[in-house]
mmCIF file of C-alpha atoms in Angstrom:
data_model
loop_
_atom_site.group_PDB
_atom_site.id
_atom_site.type_symbol
_atom_site.label_atom_id
_atom_site.label_comp_id
_atom_site.label_asym_id
_atom_site.label_seq_id
_atom_site.Cartn_x
_atom_site.Cartn_y
_atom_site.Cartn_z
ATOM 1 C CA GLY A 1 3.493 -3.942 16.586
ATOM 2 C CA ALA A 2 4.511 -3.630 12.912
ATOM 3 C CA VAL A 3 5.171 0.082 12.923
ATOM 4 C CA VAL A 4 6.948 1.756 10.052
ATOM 5 C CA SER A 5 8.168 5.324 10.238
ATOM 6 C CA GLN A 6 9.258 7.736 7.552
ATOM 7 C CA HIS A 7 11.335 10.853 7.808
ATOM 8 C CA PRO A 8 10.795 13.585 6.912
ATOM 9 C CA SER A 9 7.036 13.820 6.630
ATOM 10 C CA ARG A 10 7.316 16.886 4.437
ATOM 11 C CA VAL A 11 10.193 18.378 2.516
ATOM 12 C CA ILE A 12 10.514 21.308 0.166
ATOM 13 C CA CYS A 13 13.619 21.556 -1.932
ATOM 14 C CA LYS A 14 14.907 23.567 -4.837
ATOM 15 C CA SER A 15 15.171 22.183 -8.318
ATOM 16 C CA GLY A 16 18.498 20.464 -8.878
ATOM 17 C CA THR A 17 19.108 19.453 -5.289
ATOM 18 C CA SER A 18 18.894 15.964 -3.802
ATOM 19 C CA VAL A 19 16.587 14.763 -1.071
ATOM 20 C CA LYS A 20 16.894 11.680 1.126
ATOM 21 C CA ILE A 21 13.875 9.957 2.655
ATOM 22 C CA GLU A 22 14.291 7.393 5.408
ATOM 23 C CA CYS A 23 12.047 4.428 6.076
ATOM 24 C CA ARG A 24 12.410 2.483 9.302
ATOM 25 C CA SER A 25 10.697 -0.594 10.666
ATOM 26 C CA LEU A 26 10.524 0.190 14.368
ATOM 27 C CA ASP A 27 9.591 -3.081 16.000
ATOM 28 C CA PHE A 28 10.432 -5.780 13.504
ATOM 29 C CA GLN A 29 13.111 -6.676 11.035
ATOM 30 C CA ALA A 30 12.309 -6.268 7.383
ATOM 31 C CA THR A 31 14.453 -7.971 4.809
ATOM 32 C CA THR A 32 12.261 -6.495 2.099
ATOM 33 C CA MET A 33 10.978 -2.967 1.851
ATOM 34 C CA PHE A 34 9.102 -1.263 -0.941
ATOM 35 C CA TRP A 35 8.944 2.286 -2.227
ATOM 36 C CA TYR A 36 5.789 3.692 -3.764
ATOM 37 C CA ARG A 37 4.766 6.936 -5.319
ATOM 38 C CA GLN A 38 1.233 8.235 -5.147
ATOM 39 C CA PHE A 39 -0.256 11.031 -7.205
ATOM 40 C CA PRO A 40 -3.295 12.943 -5.971
ATOM 41 C CA LYS A 41 -6.465 10.884 -5.958
ATOM 42 C CA GLN A 42 -4.667 7.903 -7.462
ATOM 43 C CA SER A 43 -3.538 4.510 -6.330
ATOM 44 C CA LEU A 44 -0.013 3.613 -5.341
ATOM 45 C CA MET A 45 2.609 3.053 -7.977
ATOM 46 C CA LEU A 46 5.381 0.684 -6.989
ATOM 47 C CA MET A 47 8.764 2.193 -7.746
ATOM 48 C CA ALA A 48 11.151 -0.419 -6.436
ATOM 49 C CA THR A 49 11.678 -3.365 -4.144
ATOM 50 C CA SER A 50 14.502 -3.014 -1.676
ATOM 51 C CA ASN A 51 16.210 -6.087 -0.235
ATOM 52 C CA GLU A 52 18.612 -5.822 2.656
ATOM 53 C CA GLY A 53 22.209 -6.160 1.551
ATOM 54 C CA SER A 54 21.501 -6.244 -2.162
ATOM 55 C CA LYS A 55 20.616 -3.940 -4.989
ATOM 56 C CA ALA A 56 17.092 -2.720 -5.332
ATOM 57 C CA THR A 57 14.834 -4.002 -8.077
ATOM 58 C CA TYR A 58 13.229 -1.166 -9.988
ATOM 59 C CA GLU A 59 9.930 -1.258 -11.803
ATOM 60 C CA GLN A 60 9.841 -0.587 -15.493
ATOM 61 C CA GLY A 61 10.056 3.082 -16.275
ATOM 62 C CA VAL A 62 11.609 4.097 -12.965
ATOM 63 C CA GLU A 63 15.034 5.691 -13.345
ATOM 64 C CA LYS A 64 17.369 3.957 -10.941
ATOM 65 C CA ASP A 65 20.001 6.663 -11.266
ATOM 66 C CA LYS A 66 17.474 9.249 -10.225
ATOM 67 C CA PHE A 67 15.850 7.348 -7.404
ATOM 68 C CA LEU A 68 18.670 5.795 -5.413
ATOM 69 C CA ILE A 69 17.651 3.158 -2.909
ATOM 70 C CA ASN A 70 19.827 1.772 -0.146
ATOM 71 C CA HIS A 71 18.796 -0.953 2.297
ATOM 72 C CA ALA A 72 21.808 -1.161 4.554
ATOM 73 C CA SER A 73 20.181 -2.792 7.559
ATOM 74 C CA LEU A 74 17.161 -4.888 8.465
ATOM 75 C CA THR A 75 15.349 -1.842 9.784
ATOM 76 C CA LEU A 76 16.340 0.972 7.447
ATOM 77 C CA SER A 77 15.880 1.731 3.786
ATOM 78 C CA THR A 78 16.522 5.098 2.183
ATOM 79 C CA LEU A 79 15.298 6.688 -1.023
ATOM 80 C CA THR A 80 17.333 9.535 -2.457
ATOM 81 C CA VAL A 81 15.791 11.650 -5.166
ATOM 82 C CA THR A 82 18.757 13.068 -7.048
ATOM 83 C CA SER A 83 18.693 16.295 -9.011
ATOM 84 C CA ALA A 84 15.051 16.776 -8.171
ATOM 85 C CA HIS A 85 12.750 18.598 -10.543
ATOM 86 C CA PRO A 86 9.202 19.860 -10.100
ATOM 87 C CA GLU A 87 7.806 16.762 -11.800
ATOM 88 C CA ASP A 88 9.283 14.694 -8.968
ATOM 89 C CA SER A 89 6.931 16.409 -6.540
ATOM 90 C CA SER A 90 4.728 13.693 -5.130
ATOM 91 C CA PHE A 91 3.763 11.662 -2.085
ATOM 92 C CA TYR A 92 6.306 8.913 -1.447
ATOM 93 C CA ILE A 93 5.341 5.972 0.731
ATOM 94 C CA CYS A 94 7.466 3.104 1.922
ATOM 95 C CA SER A 95 6.402 -0.257 3.278
ATOM 96 C CA ALA A 96 8.060 -3.179 4.992
ATOM 97 C CA ARG A 97 7.123 -6.769 4.365
ATOM 98 C CA GLY A 98 5.883 -8.660 7.365
ATOM 99 C CA GLN A 99 6.141 -12.271 8.374
ATOM 100 C CA PHE A 100 3.222 -13.428 6.266
ATOM 101 C CA TYR A 101 3.999 -11.297 3.230
ATOM 102 C CA GLU A 102 1.667 -8.506 4.201
ATOM 103 C CA GLN A 103 3.103 -5.013 3.956
ATOM 104 C CA TYR A 104 3.144 -2.393 6.652
ATOM 105 C CA PHE A 105 3.220 1.150 5.399
ATOM 106 C CA GLY A 106 4.894 4.278 6.619
ATOM 107 C CA PRO A 107 2.975 7.551 6.928
ATOM 108 C CA GLY A 108 4.408 8.938 3.713
ATOM 109 C CA THR A 109 6.608 11.864 2.722
ATOM 110 C CA ARG A 110 5.290 14.840 0.804
ATOM 111 C CA LEU A 111 8.003 16.121 -1.514
ATOM 112 C CA THR A 112 7.636 19.514 -3.147
ATOM 113 C CA VAL A 113 10.285 20.663 -5.587
ATOM 114 C CA THR A 114 10.274 24.377 -6.357
ATOM 115 C CA ALA B 1 -1.120 -10.865 -15.326
ATOM 116 C CA GLN B 2 -2.545 -10.252 -11.918
ATOM 117 C CA SER B 3 -4.962 -7.382 -11.552
ATOM 118 C CA VAL B 4 -7.387 -5.947 -9.052
ATOM 119 C CA THR B 5 -10.596 -4.128 -9.888
ATOM 120 C CA GLN B 6 -12.521 -1.915 -7.536
ATOM 121 C CA PRO B 7 -15.560 -0.966 -9.580
ATOM 122 C CA ASP B 8 -16.775 1.779 -7.257
ATOM 123 C CA ILE B 9 -14.668 4.924 -7.345
ATOM 124 C CA HIS B 10 -16.771 6.777 -4.805
ATOM 125 C CA ILE B 11 -19.410 5.599 -2.337
ATOM 126 C CA THR B 12 -21.497 7.599 0.113
ATOM 127 C CA VAL B 13 -23.298 5.950 3.005
ATOM 128 C CA SER B 14 -25.146 7.281 5.996
ATOM 129 C CA GLU B 15 -23.655 6.879 9.430
ATOM 130 C CA GLY B 16 -24.957 3.678 10.984
ATOM 131 C CA ALA B 17 -25.736 2.072 7.639
ATOM 132 C CA SER B 18 -24.062 -1.085 6.421
ATOM 133 C CA LEU B 19 -21.213 -0.982 3.943
ATOM 134 C CA GLU B 20 -19.903 -3.257 1.245
ATOM 135 C CA LEU B 21 -16.936 -2.343 -0.919
ATOM 136 C CA ARG B 22 -16.357 -4.509 -3.937
ATOM 137 C CA CYS B 23 -13.094 -6.026 -5.072
ATOM 138 C CA ASN B 24 -12.476 -8.445 -7.916
ATOM 139 C CA TYR B 25 -9.133 -9.948 -8.737
ATOM 140 C CA SER B 26 -7.528 -11.795 -11.568
ATOM 141 C CA TYR B 27 -4.981 -14.373 -10.463
ATOM 142 C CA GLY B 28 -4.110 -17.878 -11.571
ATOM 143 C CA ALA B 29 -3.387 -19.500 -8.229
ATOM 144 C CA THR B 30 -4.779 -19.096 -4.740
ATOM 145 C CA PRO B 31 -4.379 -15.408 -4.077
ATOM 146 C CA TYR B 32 -3.134 -13.598 -1.042
ATOM 147 C CA LEU B 33 -5.625 -10.772 -0.579
ATOM 148 C CA PHE B 34 -5.525 -7.616 1.471
ATOM 149 C CA TRP B 35 -7.623 -4.588 2.311
ATOM 150 C CA TYR B 36 -5.972 -1.332 3.311
ATOM 151 C CA VAL B 37 -7.391 2.014 4.395
ATOM 152 C CA GLN B 38 -5.808 5.393 3.796
ATOM 153 C CA SER B 39 -6.794 8.642 5.474
ATOM 154 C CA PRO B 40 -5.927 11.892 3.669
ATOM 155 C CA GLY B 41 -2.210 12.623 3.688
ATOM 156 C CA GLN B 42 -1.414 9.403 5.496
ATOM 157 C CA GLY B 43 0.072 6.034 4.742
ATOM 158 C CA LEU B 44 -1.940 2.852 4.410
ATOM 159 C CA GLN B 45 -3.199 0.798 7.327
ATOM 160 C CA LEU B 46 -3.792 -2.927 6.974
ATOM 161 C CA LEU B 47 -7.411 -3.800 7.747
ATOM 162 C CA LEU B 48 -7.300 -7.517 7.089
ATOM 163 C CA LYS B 49 -5.702 -10.225 5.007
ATOM 164 C CA TYR B 50 -6.588 -13.589 3.534
ATOM 165 C CA PHE B 51 -4.065 -16.319 2.863
ATOM 166 C CA SER B 52 -5.972 -19.571 3.273
ATOM 167 C CA GLY B 53 -8.526 -21.333 5.435
ATOM 168 C CA ASP B 54 -11.766 -19.737 6.533
ATOM 169 C CA THR B 55 -13.057 -17.599 3.701
ATOM 170 C CA LEU B 56 -14.601 -15.062 6.070
ATOM 171 C CA VAL B 57 -11.847 -12.918 7.507
ATOM 172 C CA GLN B 58 -12.195 -10.582 10.445
ATOM 173 C CA GLY B 59 -10.156 -7.437 10.606
ATOM 174 C CA ILE B 60 -9.649 -4.372 12.701
ATOM 175 C CA LYS B 61 -12.190 -1.594 13.274
ATOM 176 C CA GLY B 62 -15.114 -3.975 12.835
ATOM 177 C CA PHE B 63 -14.407 -4.810 9.199
ATOM 178 C CA GLU B 64 -14.672 -8.220 7.622
ATOM 179 C CA ALA B 65 -14.161 -9.578 4.123
ATOM 180 C CA GLU B 66 -15.261 -12.723 2.375
ATOM 181 C CA PHE B 67 -13.183 -14.563 -0.189
ATOM 182 C CA LYS B 68 -15.309 -16.109 -2.929
ATOM 183 C CA ARG B 69 -13.195 -18.079 -5.343
ATOM 184 C CA SER B 70 -16.069 -18.760 -7.740
ATOM 185 C CA GLN B 71 -16.623 -15.034 -8.148
ATOM 186 C CA SER B 72 -12.979 -13.975 -7.859
ATOM 187 C CA SER B 73 -14.086 -11.505 -5.248
ATOM 188 C CA PHE B 74 -12.939 -10.271 -1.874
ATOM 189 C CA ASN B 75 -15.544 -7.750 -0.776
ATOM 190 C CA LEU B 76 -15.121 -5.687 2.367
ATOM 191 C CA ARG B 77 -18.051 -5.254 4.723
ATOM 192 C CA LYS B 78 -18.979 -3.439 7.874
ATOM 193 C CA PRO B 79 -22.391 -3.716 9.518
ATOM 194 C CA SER B 80 -22.551 -0.165 10.853
ATOM 195 C CA VAL B 81 -20.408 2.641 9.501
ATOM 196 C CA HIS B 82 -18.994 5.379 11.707
ATOM 197 C CA TRP B 83 -18.097 8.886 10.543
ATOM 198 C CA SER B 84 -14.443 8.080 11.242
ATOM 199 C CA ASP B 85 -14.544 5.380 8.555
ATOM 200 C CA ALA B 86 -14.526 8.037 5.837
ATOM 201 C CA ALA B 87 -11.313 7.364 3.919
ATOM 202 C CA GLU B 88 -9.951 5.697 0.807
ATOM 203 C CA TYR B 89 -9.977 1.917 0.733
ATOM 204 C CA PHE B 90 -7.619 -0.174 -1.358
ATOM 205 C CA CYS B 91 -7.891 -3.833 -2.203
ATOM 206 C CA ALA B 92 -4.652 -5.615 -3.097
ATOM 207 C CA VAL B 93 -3.479 -9.021 -4.259
ATOM 208 C CA GLY B 94 -0.043 -10.374 -3.436
ATOM 209 C CA GLU B 95 2.006 -11.323 -6.450
ATOM 210 C CA GLN B 96 3.968 -14.475 -5.801
ATOM 211 C CA ASP B 97 7.416 -15.005 -7.209
ATOM 212 C CA TYR B 98 8.783 -18.318 -8.479
ATOM 213 C CA GLY B 99 9.565 -19.483 -4.968
ATOM 214 C CA GLY B 100 6.024 -18.892 -3.788
ATOM 215 C CA ALA B 101 6.879 -15.903 -1.653
ATOM 216 C CA THR B 102 4.636 -12.947 -2.072
ATOM 217 C CA ASN B 103 6.598 -9.918 -3.062
ATOM 218 C CA LYS B 104 4.732 -7.150 -4.750
ATOM 219 C CA LEU B 105 1.249 -6.014 -3.973
ATOM 220 C CA ILE B 106 -1.003 -5.213 -6.896
ATOM 221 C CA PHE B 107 -3.413 -2.500 -5.818
ATOM 222 C CA GLY B 108 -6.836 -1.617 -7.060
ATOM 223 C CA THR B 109 -7.589 1.981 -7.904
ATOM 224 C CA GLY B 110 -9.297 2.558 -4.594
ATOM 225 C CA THR B 111 -12.783 3.425 -3.376
ATOM 226 C CA LEU B 112 -13.348 6.727 -1.651
ATOM 227 C CA LEU B 113 -15.880 6.391 1.138
ATOM 228 C CA ALA B 114 -17.861 9.380 2.330
ATOM 229 C CA VAL B 115 -20.070 9.111 5.408
ATOM 230 C CA GLN B 116 -23.123 11.297 5.781
ATOM 231 C CA PRO B 117 -24.303 12.260 9.250
#
């Protein structure tokens, strides 16, 4: 149980385009999901907290107009990187909060902007 | 503010040897504590968690961790390491909001474990 999927696992896009990443909780309902960014050989940086049916809460320094988050259902949250630039290239990981406040993580999405 | 310290950036152990990864936290109340493991290019897998009760917590893959309030520590242990345990390990503390629900996880910087044959 407690499986979280992400799609796509890898994406390459051109500078200026937008990319959507999906995060799904496959066998449980998640009212709260989280989006992280991880740079090579570093820890996870929380970008935003996504609550089903409401606006996401962004961490300080994260541009909400650039990183659009939608949590339309109890099993799906999406992160859209708008007008992507090479500096947005990173490993993006989502998680879903479980029953006892633990988080279950997706496998991550490697974004490369050329 | 809550924080998590993993003092060892990189550890190398021999296969079959015992392992202890250190984690210290800073938190005002009773913490919710977690250990996660990450293989290269993958997401994080929950190894174990502590909320309350018995301070020795058993997890998956033969790992255990002990919560020591007096030392503000939550060290991860395994009696005999396997080559497949080579990965990055993250300790995390759950940050509780006003209502007492844990929302964010505050992660340590991670410990990279290498296993020698």
